[in-house]
PDB file of C-alpha atoms in Angstrom:
ATOM      1  CA  GLU A 146     115.545  88.636  98.294  1.00  0.00           C
ATOM      2  CA  VAL A 147     117.075  88.454 101.192  1.00  0.00           C
ATOM      3  CA  GLN A 148     113.986  87.153 103.850  1.00  0.00           C
ATOM      4  CA  LEU A 149     113.956  88.143 107.041  1.00  0.00           C
ATOM      5  CA  ALA A 150     112.166  86.727 110.510  1.00  0.00           C
ATOM      6  CA  GLU A 151     111.641  87.994 113.555  1.00  0.00           C
ATOM      7  CA  SER A 152     111.287  85.757 116.606  1.00  0.00           C
ATOM      8  CA  GLY A 153     112.056  86.400 120.558  1.00  0.00           C
ATOM      9  CA  GLY A 154     108.486  88.573 121.762  1.00  0.00           C
ATOM     10  CA  GLY A 155     106.684  87.736 124.331  1.00  0.00           C
ATOM     11  CA  PRO A 156     104.944  89.406 127.593  1.00  0.00           C
ATOM     12  CA  VAL A 157     107.487  90.869 129.884  1.00  0.00           C
ATOM     13  CA  GLU A 158     107.154  92.619 133.275  1.00  0.00           C
ATOM     14  CA  THR A 159     108.177  95.815 133.959  1.00  0.00           C
ATOM     15  CA  GLY A 160     112.166  96.063 134.286  1.00  0.00           C
ATOM     16  CA  GLY A 161     112.741  92.879 132.490  1.00  0.00           C
ATOM     17  CA  SER A 162     114.593  91.529 129.683  1.00  0.00           C
ATOM     18  CA  LEU A 163     113.873  89.980 126.273  1.00  0.00           C
ATOM     19  CA  ARG A 164     116.075  88.877 123.369  1.00  0.00           C
ATOM     20  CA  LEU A 165     115.313  89.401 119.905  1.00  0.00           C
ATOM     21  CA  SER A 166     116.210  87.508 116.948  1.00  0.00           C
ATOM     22  CA  CYS A 167     116.358  88.632 113.440  1.00  0.00           C
ATOM     23  CA  VAL A 168     117.454  85.111 111.017  1.00  0.00           C
ATOM     24  CA  VAL A 169     118.862  86.039 107.508  1.00  0.00           C
ATOM     25  CA  SER A 170     118.050  83.902 104.433  1.00  0.00           C
ATOM     26  CA  GLY A 171     119.035  84.624 100.740  1.00  0.00           C
ATOM     27  CA  ASP A 172     121.868  86.567 101.379  1.00  0.00           C
ATOM     28  CA  THR A 173     124.430  87.277 103.955  1.00  0.00           C
ATOM     29  CA  VAL A 174     124.555  89.944 106.486  1.00  0.00           C
ATOM     30  CA  THR A 175     127.424  91.255 105.859  1.00  0.00           C
ATOM     31  CA  ASN A 176     125.991  93.415 102.412  1.00  0.00           C
ATOM     32  CA  TYR A 177     123.379  94.965 104.068  1.00  0.00           C
ATOM     33  CA  PHE A 178     123.411  97.495 106.870  1.00  0.00           C
ATOM     34  CA  TRP A 179     120.445  96.358 109.012  1.00  0.00           C
ATOM     35  CA  GLY A 180     117.626  98.025 111.535  1.00  0.00           C
ATOM     36  CA  TRP A 181     115.470  97.038 114.065  1.00  0.00           C
ATOM     37  CA  PHE A 182     112.430  99.672 114.521  1.00  0.00           C
ATOM     38  CA  ARG A 183     109.045  99.610 116.577  1.00  0.00           C
ATOM     39  CA  GLN A 184     105.916 100.477 116.214  1.00  0.00           C
ATOM     40  CA  ALA A 185     102.626 100.563 118.835  1.00  0.00           C
ATOM     41  CA  PRO A 186      99.154 100.941 117.634  1.00  0.00           C
ATOM     42  CA  GLY A 187      97.967 104.517 116.226  1.00  0.00           C
ATOM     43  CA  LYS A 188     102.074 105.347 116.075  1.00  0.00           C
ATOM     44  CA  GLU A 189     104.535 105.978 113.311  1.00  0.00           C
ATOM     45  CA  ARG A 190     106.821 103.375 113.114  1.00  0.00           C
ATOM     46  CA  GLU A 191     109.590 104.559 114.729  1.00  0.00           C
ATOM     47  CA  GLY A 192     114.177 103.935 114.276  1.00  0.00           C
ATOM     48  CA  VAL A 193     114.999 101.838 118.203  1.00  0.00           C
ATOM     49  CA  ALA A 194     118.241 100.590 116.881  1.00  0.00           C
ATOM     50  CA  SER A 195     120.613 100.165 113.618  1.00  0.00           C
ATOM     51  CA  PHE A 196     123.934  98.372 113.110  1.00  0.00           C
ATOM     52  CA  VAL A 197     125.999  99.245 109.874  1.00  0.00           C
ATOM     53  CA  PRO A 198     129.019  96.444 109.639  1.00  0.00           C
ATOM     54  CA  LEU A 199     130.730  98.046 106.482  1.00  0.00           C
ATOM     55  CA  TYR A 200     131.546 101.473 109.032  1.00  0.00           C
ATOM     56  CA  GLY A 201     131.259  99.072 112.671  1.00  0.00           C
ATOM     57  CA  ARG A 202     129.081 101.744 113.502  1.00  0.00           C
ATOM     58  CA  SER A 203     125.803 101.303 116.364  1.00  0.00           C
ATOM     59  CA  TYR A 204     122.828 103.929 116.570  1.00  0.00           C
ATOM     60  CA  TYR A 205     120.264 103.975 118.861  1.00  0.00           C
ATOM     61  CA  GLY A 206     116.903 105.613 119.750  1.00  0.00           C
ATOM     62  CA  ASP A 207     117.203 108.241 122.409  1.00  0.00           C
ATOM     63  CA  SER A 208     114.076 106.223 123.840  1.00  0.00           C
ATOM     64  CA  VAL A 209     116.359 103.286 124.044  1.00  0.00           C
ATOM     65  CA  LYS A 210     119.559 104.296 124.916  1.00  0.00           C
ATOM     66  CA  GLY A 211     121.944 102.924 127.531  1.00  0.00           C
ATOM     67  CA  ARG A 212     118.841  99.531 127.893  1.00  0.00           C
ATOM     68  CA  PHE A 213     118.885  98.386 124.226  1.00  0.00           C
ATOM     69  CA  THR A 214     121.550  96.681 122.217  1.00  0.00           C
ATOM     70  CA  ILE A 215     122.850  95.461 118.885  1.00  0.00           C
ATOM     71  CA  SER A 216     124.762  92.786 117.597  1.00  0.00           C
ATOM     72  CA  GLN A 217     124.795  90.406 113.891  1.00  0.00           C
ATOM     73  CA  ASP A 218     126.769  87.119 114.307  1.00  0.00           C
ATOM     74  CA  ASN A 219     128.007  86.342 110.779  1.00  0.00           C
ATOM     75  CA  GLU A 220     128.207  83.019 111.128  1.00  0.00           C
ATOM     76  CA  GLN A 221     124.198  82.762 111.958  1.00  0.00           C
ATOM     77  CA  ASN A 222     123.889  85.021 109.537  1.00  0.00           C
ATOM     78  CA  ALA A 223     121.625  86.431 112.225  1.00  0.00           C
ATOM     79  CA  LEU A 224     120.576  89.784 113.546  1.00  0.00           C
ATOM     80  CA  TYR A 225     120.048  90.246 117.855  1.00  0.00           C
ATOM     81  CA  LEU A 226     118.286  93.340 120.092  1.00  0.00           C
ATOM     82  CA  GLN A 227     118.999  92.981 123.717  1.00  0.00           C
ATOM     83  CA  MET A 228     116.561  94.245 125.594  1.00  0.00           C
ATOM     84  CA  ASN A 229     117.273  95.771 129.298  1.00  0.00           C
ATOM     85  CA  ALA A 230     115.554  97.161 131.953  1.00  0.00           C
ATOM     86  CA  LEU A 231     112.117  96.697 129.638  1.00  0.00           C
ATOM     87  CA  LYS A 232     109.063  99.837 130.445  1.00  0.00           C
ATOM     88  CA  PRO A 233     105.485  99.864 129.540  1.00  0.00           C
ATOM     89  CA  GLU A 234     106.040 102.601 126.940  1.00  0.00           C
ATOM     90  CA  ASP A 235     108.282  99.953 124.497  1.00  0.00           C
ATOM     91  CA  THR A 236     105.002  97.724 123.738  1.00  0.00           C
ATOM     92  CA  ALA A 237     105.299  97.714 120.282  1.00  0.00           C
ATOM     93  CA  MET A 238     105.315  95.602 117.126  1.00  0.00           C
ATOM     94  CA  TYR A 239     109.425  94.613 116.458  1.00  0.00           C
ATOM     95  CA  TYR A 240     110.932  94.815 113.134  1.00  0.00           C
ATOM     96  CA  CYS A 241     113.674  93.825 111.178  1.00  0.00           C
ATOM     97  CA  ALA A 242     115.336  95.631 108.416  1.00  0.00           C
ATOM     98  CA  ALA A 243     117.548  95.599 105.557  1.00  0.00           C
ATOM     99  CA  GLY A 244     118.737  98.412 104.104  1.00  0.00           C
ATOM    100  CA  HIS A 245     121.139  97.223 100.637  1.00  0.00           C
ATOM    101  CA  ALA A 246     122.991 100.121  99.595  1.00  0.00           C
ATOM    102  CA  LEU A 247     126.142 101.361 100.307  1.00  0.00           C
ATOM    103  CA  PRO A 248     125.458 104.678 103.121  1.00  0.00           C
ATOM    104  CA  LEU A 249     128.466 106.557 102.962  1.00  0.00           C
ATOM    105  CA  ALA A 250     131.154 107.599 106.464  1.00  0.00           C
ATOM    106  CA  SER A 251     129.666 111.320 106.814  1.00  0.00           C
ATOM    107  CA  GLU A 252     126.367 109.920 106.921  1.00  0.00           C
ATOM    108  CA  SER A 253     124.606 111.025 110.567  1.00  0.00           C
ATOM    109  CA  SER A 254     122.448 109.123 113.072  1.00  0.00           C
ATOM    110  CA  ASP A 255     119.180 109.692 111.568  1.00  0.00           C
ATOM    111  CA  TYR A 256     119.464 108.641 108.257  1.00  0.00           C
ATOM    112  CA  PHE A 257     119.933 105.109 109.857  1.00  0.00           C
ATOM    113  CA  LEU A 258     117.968 105.067 112.234  1.00  0.00           C
ATOM    114  CA  SER A 259     114.388 106.654 109.055  1.00  0.00           C
ATOM    115  CA  LYS A 260     112.294 103.199 108.145  1.00  0.00           C
ATOM    116  CA  SER A 261     113.220 105.292 104.958  1.00  0.00           C
ATOM    117  CA  SER A 262     116.114 104.220 104.126  1.00  0.00           C
ATOM    118  CA  TYR A 263     115.814 100.116 104.656  1.00  0.00           C
ATOM    119  CA  HIS A 264     114.747  98.087 101.118  1.00  0.00           C
ATOM    120  CA  PHE A 265     113.488  94.179 103.206  1.00  0.00           C
ATOM    121  CA  TRP A 266     111.002  94.028 105.735  1.00  0.00           C
ATOM    122  CA  GLY A 267     110.402  91.082 108.257  1.00  0.00           C
ATOM    123  CA  ARG A 268     106.673  90.783 109.164  1.00  0.00           C
ATOM    124  CA  GLY A 269     107.765  91.594 113.366  1.00  0.00           C
ATOM    125  CA  THR A 270     107.537  90.261 116.899  1.00  0.00           C
ATOM    126  CA  GLN A 271     105.329  91.586 119.239  1.00  0.00           C
ATOM    127  CA  VAL A 272     106.446  92.065 122.598  1.00  0.00           C
ATOM    128  CA  ALA A 273     103.899  93.440 125.361  1.00  0.00           C
ATOM    129  CA  VAL A 274     105.910  95.107 128.527  1.00  0.00           C
ATOM    130  CA  SER A 275     103.271  95.181 131.861  1.00  0.00           C
ATOM    131  CA  SER A 276     103.298  97.273 134.295  1.00  0.00           C
TER     132      SER A 276
END
């Protein structure tokens, strides 16, 4: 079974940057589609970004478009989330997730940014943005 381990979180000031990593073991990254999610205290888990290797597509939540970038490194068997221009509202636990299915090319961003589409999850890494 695939296992995911996130790292790279920490404290950062408003306007700063962080790069989150998700190291994948037990299988190769190309066999899945990928997502980054976040959850703040008292809030629902929110889809932040997704990458679908099968179609070479990326999707982003409205609140992070233009600031966050998802990428995949097949040699490192890892997934990354580059986060720039961070805001206090970006403070949350960030999770890496893998979907083990063959999504239709017609699937919308809503599908890939929905937590119900994913089957495997990491334990998360905390991001705290101070104002």
